[in-house]
Coordinates of C-alpha atoms and ligand atoms in Angstrom, one line a residue:
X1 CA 0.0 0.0 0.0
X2 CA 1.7 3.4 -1.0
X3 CA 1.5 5.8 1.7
X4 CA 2.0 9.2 0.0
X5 CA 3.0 11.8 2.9
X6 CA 4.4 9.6 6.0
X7 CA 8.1 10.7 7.0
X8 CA 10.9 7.8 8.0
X9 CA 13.7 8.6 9.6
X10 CA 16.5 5.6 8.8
X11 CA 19.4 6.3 11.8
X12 CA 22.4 3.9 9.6
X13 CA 25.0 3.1 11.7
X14 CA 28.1 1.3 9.3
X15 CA 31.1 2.4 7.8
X16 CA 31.0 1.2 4.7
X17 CA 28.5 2.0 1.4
X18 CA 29.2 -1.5 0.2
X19 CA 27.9 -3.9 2.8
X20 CA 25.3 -5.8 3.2
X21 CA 24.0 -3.2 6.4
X22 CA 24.9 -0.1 3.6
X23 CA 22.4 -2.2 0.5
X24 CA 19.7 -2.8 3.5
X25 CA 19.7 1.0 3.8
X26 CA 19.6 1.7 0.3
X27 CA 17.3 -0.3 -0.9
X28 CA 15.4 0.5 2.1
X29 CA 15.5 4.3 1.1
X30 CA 14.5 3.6 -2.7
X31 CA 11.6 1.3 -1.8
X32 CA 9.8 3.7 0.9
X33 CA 11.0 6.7 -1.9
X34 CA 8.8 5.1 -4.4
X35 CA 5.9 4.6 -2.3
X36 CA 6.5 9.1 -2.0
X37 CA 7.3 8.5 1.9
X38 CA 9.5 11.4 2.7
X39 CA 13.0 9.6 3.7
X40 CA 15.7 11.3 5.6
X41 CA 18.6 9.4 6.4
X42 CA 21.3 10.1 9.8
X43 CA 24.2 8.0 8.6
X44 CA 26.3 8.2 11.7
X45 CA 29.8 7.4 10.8
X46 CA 29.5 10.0 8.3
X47 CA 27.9 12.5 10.4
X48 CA 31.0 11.3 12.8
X49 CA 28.2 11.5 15.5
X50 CA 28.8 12.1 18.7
X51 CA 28.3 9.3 21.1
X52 CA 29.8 10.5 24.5
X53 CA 27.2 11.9 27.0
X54 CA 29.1 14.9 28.4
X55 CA 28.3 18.5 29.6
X56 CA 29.4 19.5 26.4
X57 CA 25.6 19.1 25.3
X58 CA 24.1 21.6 27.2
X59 CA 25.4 25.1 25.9
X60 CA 25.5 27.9 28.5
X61 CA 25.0 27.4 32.2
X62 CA 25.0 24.1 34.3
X63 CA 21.7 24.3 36.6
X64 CA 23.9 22.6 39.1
X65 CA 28.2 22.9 38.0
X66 CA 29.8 21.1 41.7
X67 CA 27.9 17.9 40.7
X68 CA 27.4 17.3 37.0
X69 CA 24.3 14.8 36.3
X70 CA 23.6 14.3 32.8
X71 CA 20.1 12.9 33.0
X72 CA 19.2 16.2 35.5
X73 CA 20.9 18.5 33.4
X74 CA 19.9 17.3 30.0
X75 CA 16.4 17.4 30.8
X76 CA 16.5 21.2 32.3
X77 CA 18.7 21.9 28.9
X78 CA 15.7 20.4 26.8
X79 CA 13.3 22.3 28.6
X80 CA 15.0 25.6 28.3
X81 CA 16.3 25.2 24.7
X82 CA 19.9 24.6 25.4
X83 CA 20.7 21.3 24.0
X84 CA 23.8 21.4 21.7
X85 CA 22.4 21.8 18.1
X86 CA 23.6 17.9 16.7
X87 CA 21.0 16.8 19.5
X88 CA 18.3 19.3 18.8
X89 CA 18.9 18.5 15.0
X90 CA 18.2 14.7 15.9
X91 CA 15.2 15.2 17.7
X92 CA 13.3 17.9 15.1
X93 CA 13.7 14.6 12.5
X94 CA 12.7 11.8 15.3
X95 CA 9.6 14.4 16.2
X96 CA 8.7 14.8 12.1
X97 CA 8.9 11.0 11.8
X98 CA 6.1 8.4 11.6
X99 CA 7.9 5.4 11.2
X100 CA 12.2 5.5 12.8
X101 CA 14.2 2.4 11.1
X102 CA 17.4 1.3 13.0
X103 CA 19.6 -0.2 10.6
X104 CA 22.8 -1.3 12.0
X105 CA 25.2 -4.7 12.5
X106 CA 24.7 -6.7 16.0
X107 CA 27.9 -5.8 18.3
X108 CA 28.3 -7.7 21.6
X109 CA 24.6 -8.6 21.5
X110 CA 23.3 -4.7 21.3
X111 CA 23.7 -2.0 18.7
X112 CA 27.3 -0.6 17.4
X113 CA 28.5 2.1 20.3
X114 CA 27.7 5.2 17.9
X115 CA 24.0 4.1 17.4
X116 CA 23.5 3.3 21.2
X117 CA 25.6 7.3 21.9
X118 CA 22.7 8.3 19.7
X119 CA 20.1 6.6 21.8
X120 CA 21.6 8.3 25.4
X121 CA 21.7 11.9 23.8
X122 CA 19.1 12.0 21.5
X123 CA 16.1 10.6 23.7
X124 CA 16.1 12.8 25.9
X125 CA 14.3 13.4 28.9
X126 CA 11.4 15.5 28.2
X127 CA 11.3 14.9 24.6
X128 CA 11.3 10.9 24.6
X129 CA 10.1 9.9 28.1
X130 CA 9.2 11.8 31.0
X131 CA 8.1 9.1 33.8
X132 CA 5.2 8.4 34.2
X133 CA 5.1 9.3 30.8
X134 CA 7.2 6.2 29.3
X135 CA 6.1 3.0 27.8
X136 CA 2.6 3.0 26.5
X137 CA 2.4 6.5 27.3
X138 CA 5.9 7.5 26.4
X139 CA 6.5 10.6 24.8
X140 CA 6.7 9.4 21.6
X141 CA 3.3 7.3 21.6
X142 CA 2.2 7.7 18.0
X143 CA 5.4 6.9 16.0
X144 CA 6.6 3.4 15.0
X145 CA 10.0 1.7 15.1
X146 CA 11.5 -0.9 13.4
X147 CA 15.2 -2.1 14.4
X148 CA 17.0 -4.1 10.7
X149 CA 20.4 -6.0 11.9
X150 CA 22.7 -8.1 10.6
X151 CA 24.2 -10.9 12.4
X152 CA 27.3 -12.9 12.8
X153 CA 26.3 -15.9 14.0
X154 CA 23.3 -17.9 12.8
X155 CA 19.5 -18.5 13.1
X156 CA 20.6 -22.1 14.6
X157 CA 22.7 -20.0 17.3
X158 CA 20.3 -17.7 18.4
X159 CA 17.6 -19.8 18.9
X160 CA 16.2 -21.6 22.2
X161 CA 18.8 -24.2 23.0
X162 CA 21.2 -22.3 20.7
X163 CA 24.8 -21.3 21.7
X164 CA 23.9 -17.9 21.6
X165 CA 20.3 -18.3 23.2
X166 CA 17.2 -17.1 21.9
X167 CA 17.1 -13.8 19.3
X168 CA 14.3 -12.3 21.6
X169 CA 16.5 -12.1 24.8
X170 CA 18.6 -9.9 22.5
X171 CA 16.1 -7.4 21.4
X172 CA 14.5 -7.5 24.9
X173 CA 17.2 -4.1 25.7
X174 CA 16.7 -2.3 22.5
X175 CA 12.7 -3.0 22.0
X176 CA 11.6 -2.8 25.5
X177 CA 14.2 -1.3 27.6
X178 CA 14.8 1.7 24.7
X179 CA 11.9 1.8 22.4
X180 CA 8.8 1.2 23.6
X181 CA 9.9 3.3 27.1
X182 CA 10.0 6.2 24.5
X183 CA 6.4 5.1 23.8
X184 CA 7.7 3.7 19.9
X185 CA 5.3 1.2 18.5
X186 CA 7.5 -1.8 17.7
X187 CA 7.2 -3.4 14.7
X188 CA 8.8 -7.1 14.3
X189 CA 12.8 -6.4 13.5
X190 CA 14.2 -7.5 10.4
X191 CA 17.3 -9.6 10.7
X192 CA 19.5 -10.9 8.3
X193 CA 21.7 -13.6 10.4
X194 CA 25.4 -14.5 9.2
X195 CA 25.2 -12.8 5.8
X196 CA 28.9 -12.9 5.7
X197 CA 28.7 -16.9 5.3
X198 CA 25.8 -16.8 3.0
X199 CA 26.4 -17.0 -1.0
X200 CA 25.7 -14.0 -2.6
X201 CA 22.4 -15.4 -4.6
X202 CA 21.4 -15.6 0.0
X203 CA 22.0 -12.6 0.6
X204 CA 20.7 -10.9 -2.5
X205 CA 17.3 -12.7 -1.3
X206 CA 17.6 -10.8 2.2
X207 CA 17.5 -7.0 0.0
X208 CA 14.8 -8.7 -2.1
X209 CA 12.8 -10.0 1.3
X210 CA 13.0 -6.1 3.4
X211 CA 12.2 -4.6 -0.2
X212 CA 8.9 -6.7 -0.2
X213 CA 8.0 -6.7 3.2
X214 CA 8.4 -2.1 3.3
X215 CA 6.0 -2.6 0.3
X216 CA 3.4 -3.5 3.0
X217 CA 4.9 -2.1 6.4
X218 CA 2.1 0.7 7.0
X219 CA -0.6 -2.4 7.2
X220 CA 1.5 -4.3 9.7
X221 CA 0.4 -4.4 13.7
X222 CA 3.1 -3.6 16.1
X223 CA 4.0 -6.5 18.1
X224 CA 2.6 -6.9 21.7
X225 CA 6.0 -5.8 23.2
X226 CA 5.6 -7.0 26.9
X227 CA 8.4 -9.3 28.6
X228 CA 5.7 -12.4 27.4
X229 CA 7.0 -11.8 24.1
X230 CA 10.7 -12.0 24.8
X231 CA 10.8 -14.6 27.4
X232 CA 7.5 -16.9 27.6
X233 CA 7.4 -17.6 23.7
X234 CA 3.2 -18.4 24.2
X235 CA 2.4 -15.1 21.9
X236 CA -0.9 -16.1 19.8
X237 CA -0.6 -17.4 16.3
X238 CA -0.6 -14.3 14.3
X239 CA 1.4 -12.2 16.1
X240 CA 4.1 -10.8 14.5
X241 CA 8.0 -12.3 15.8
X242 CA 11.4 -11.0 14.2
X243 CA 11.2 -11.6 10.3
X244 CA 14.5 -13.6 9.2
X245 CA 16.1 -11.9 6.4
X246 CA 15.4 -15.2 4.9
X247 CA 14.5 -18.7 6.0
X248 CA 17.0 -21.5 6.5
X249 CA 16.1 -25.1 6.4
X250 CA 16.9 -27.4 9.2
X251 CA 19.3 -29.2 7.2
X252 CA 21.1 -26.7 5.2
X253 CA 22.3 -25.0 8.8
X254 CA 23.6 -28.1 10.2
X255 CA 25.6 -29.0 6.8
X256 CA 27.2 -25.5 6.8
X257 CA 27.6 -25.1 10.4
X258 CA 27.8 -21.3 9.3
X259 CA 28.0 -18.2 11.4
X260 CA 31.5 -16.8 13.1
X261 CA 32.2 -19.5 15.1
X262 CA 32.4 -22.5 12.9
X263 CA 31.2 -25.9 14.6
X264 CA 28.8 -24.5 17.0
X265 CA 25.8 -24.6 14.8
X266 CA 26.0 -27.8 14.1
X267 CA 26.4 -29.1 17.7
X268 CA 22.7 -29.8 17.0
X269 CA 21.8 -27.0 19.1
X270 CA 18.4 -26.1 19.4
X271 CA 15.3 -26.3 16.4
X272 CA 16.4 -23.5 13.9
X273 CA 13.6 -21.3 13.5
X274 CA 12.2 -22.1 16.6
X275 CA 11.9 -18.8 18.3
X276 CA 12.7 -16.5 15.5
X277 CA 10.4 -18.5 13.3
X278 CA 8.1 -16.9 10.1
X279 CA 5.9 -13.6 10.9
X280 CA 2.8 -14.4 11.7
X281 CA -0.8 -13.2 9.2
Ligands
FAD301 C1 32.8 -5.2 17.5 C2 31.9 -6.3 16.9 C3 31.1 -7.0 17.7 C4 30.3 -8.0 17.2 N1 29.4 -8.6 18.0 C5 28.6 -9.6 17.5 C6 27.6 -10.2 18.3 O1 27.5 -10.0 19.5 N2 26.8 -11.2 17.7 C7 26.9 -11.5 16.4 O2 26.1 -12.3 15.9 N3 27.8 -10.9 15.6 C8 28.6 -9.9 16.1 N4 29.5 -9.3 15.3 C9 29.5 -9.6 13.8 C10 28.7 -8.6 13.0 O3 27.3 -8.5 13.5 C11 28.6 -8.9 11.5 O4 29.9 -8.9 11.1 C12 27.8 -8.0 10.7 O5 26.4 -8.0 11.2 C13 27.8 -8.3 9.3 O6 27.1 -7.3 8.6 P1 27.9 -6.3 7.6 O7 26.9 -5.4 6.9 O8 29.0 -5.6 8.3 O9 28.4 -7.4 6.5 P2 29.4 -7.2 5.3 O10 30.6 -8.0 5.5 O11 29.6 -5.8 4.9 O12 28.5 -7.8 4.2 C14 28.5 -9.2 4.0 C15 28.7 -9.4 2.5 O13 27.5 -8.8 1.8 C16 28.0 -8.3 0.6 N5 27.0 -7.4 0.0 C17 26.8 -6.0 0.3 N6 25.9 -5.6 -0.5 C18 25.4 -6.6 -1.2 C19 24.4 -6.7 -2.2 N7 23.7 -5.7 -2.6 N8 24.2 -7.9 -2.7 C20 24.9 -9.0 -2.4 N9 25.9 -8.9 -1.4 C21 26.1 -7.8 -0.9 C22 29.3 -7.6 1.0 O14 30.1 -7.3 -0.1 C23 29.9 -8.7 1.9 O15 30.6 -9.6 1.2 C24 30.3 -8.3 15.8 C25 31.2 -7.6 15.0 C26 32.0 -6.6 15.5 C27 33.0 -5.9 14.6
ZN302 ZN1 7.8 -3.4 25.5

């Protein structure tokens, strides 16, 4: 469905145009373009984004200089209009947008260090969350979010019984502890696991797979993002769980054993697709 009008905001965090995380962004960009979605992009290694929390990002006066406190000060800045402009830049196109897509690779189970800087100086007390106004009624209530990662290791791996354990536990932080207590509306994350051990016609079908699924992505229903849904997989049929880049067959992961750390996978860990199985409706 083409959704003339709505604004995405794609915060990019990679260094380099030609990866797999750089086409995801592109293609990304171009599909939501054609549907005449406004698309602004903060690629953050280009931007060489700030991530460091520091009293540099509150021009003027401290309220309180003997005992700097970021959270205390960088609400009072918000409040006043004395946030650094980088931060007040960030927030004008987070405020404008309908629909925020994360697009970064998985480091150390979380997002790369520049993406989470943006998370601790951009969402902001008083503009993201303001307790009680967080979660359902976090500040920014009527926009959705949607976090696209690549992985290392392998569906196989972060399933249940899986080396890594199951993909969910892993979002649980960045959907729950981040997004929604900013009041996002989480849509299911797209993940492309190990695309560095996949053939080229693989990963070609993870672009082609995002391309059609942002085709349709203003009809989809936010997930029910309560801990239920990370850590007692007993969600309804129908409800929508992360959306591999692509699906892998039981026994194609065990003959490749894929993913960064050769072997584990096919330790005959865990039901590939268990947890992190097909979308539901
Ligand atoms: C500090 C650090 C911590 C990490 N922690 C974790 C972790 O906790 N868990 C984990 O699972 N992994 C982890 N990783 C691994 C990391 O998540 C992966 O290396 C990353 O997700 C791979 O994505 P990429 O875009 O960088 O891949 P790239 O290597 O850039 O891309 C893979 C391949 O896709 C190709 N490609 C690009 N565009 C196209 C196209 N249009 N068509 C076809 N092919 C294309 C590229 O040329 C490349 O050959 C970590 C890595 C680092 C550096
Ligand atoms: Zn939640």
């Amino acid at each position: 469905m083409a959704a003339p009008g709505r604004k995405v905001l794609i915060v990019y965090a990679h260094q380099e145009p030609k990866s797999l995380n750089g086409s995801l962004k592109n293609i990304a960009v171009e599909e939501l373009s054609k549907q005449s979605c406004s698309v602004t992009v903060s690629d953050l290694y280009s931007m060489e984004f700030e991530p460091r929390a520091t009293r540099n990002d509150i021009v003027g006066c401290l309220h309180n200089s003997e005992q700097f406190n970021y959270g205390a000060e960088s609400w009072e800045a918000y409040r006043k209009g004395c946030l650094t402009t980088d931060i007040v830049e960030e927030q004008k196109k987070v405020q404008e947008a309908d629909l925020v897509i994360f697009q970064f690779p998985l480091y150390w189970f979380s997002m790369p260090a520049i993406m989470k800087g943006w998370m601790d100086r951009v969402l902001t007390q008083g503009f993201a969350h303001n307790f009680p106004d967080c979660f359902d009624a976090g500040l920014l209530k009527n926009k959705l979010a949607l976090l696209s990662f690549t992985t290392g290791g392998n569906e196989e791996m972060y399933s249940k019984g899986g080396i890594s354990g199951d993909i969910h536990y892993v979002l649980w932080p960045m959907q729950h502890g981040i997004l929604h207590f900013c009041g996002f509306k989480v849509l299911a994350p797209q993940i492309c696991f190990s695309p560095e051990y996949e053939t080229e016609e693989k990963r070609k079908e993870m672009l082609t797979t995002w391309a059609q699924r942002l085709k349709t992505i203003w009809e989809e229903k936010p997930i029910n993002c309560t801990p239920e849904w990370y850590f007692s997989r007993t969600s309804p049929r129908g409800e929508p769980g992360p959306v591999p880049g692509r699906l892998l067959p039981a026994a194609r992961l065990a003959e490749t054993g894929g993913g960064g750390t050769a072997g584990l996978a096919s330790a005959g860990l865990g039901s590939p697709g268990a947890g992190a199985g097909t979308r539901g409706s």
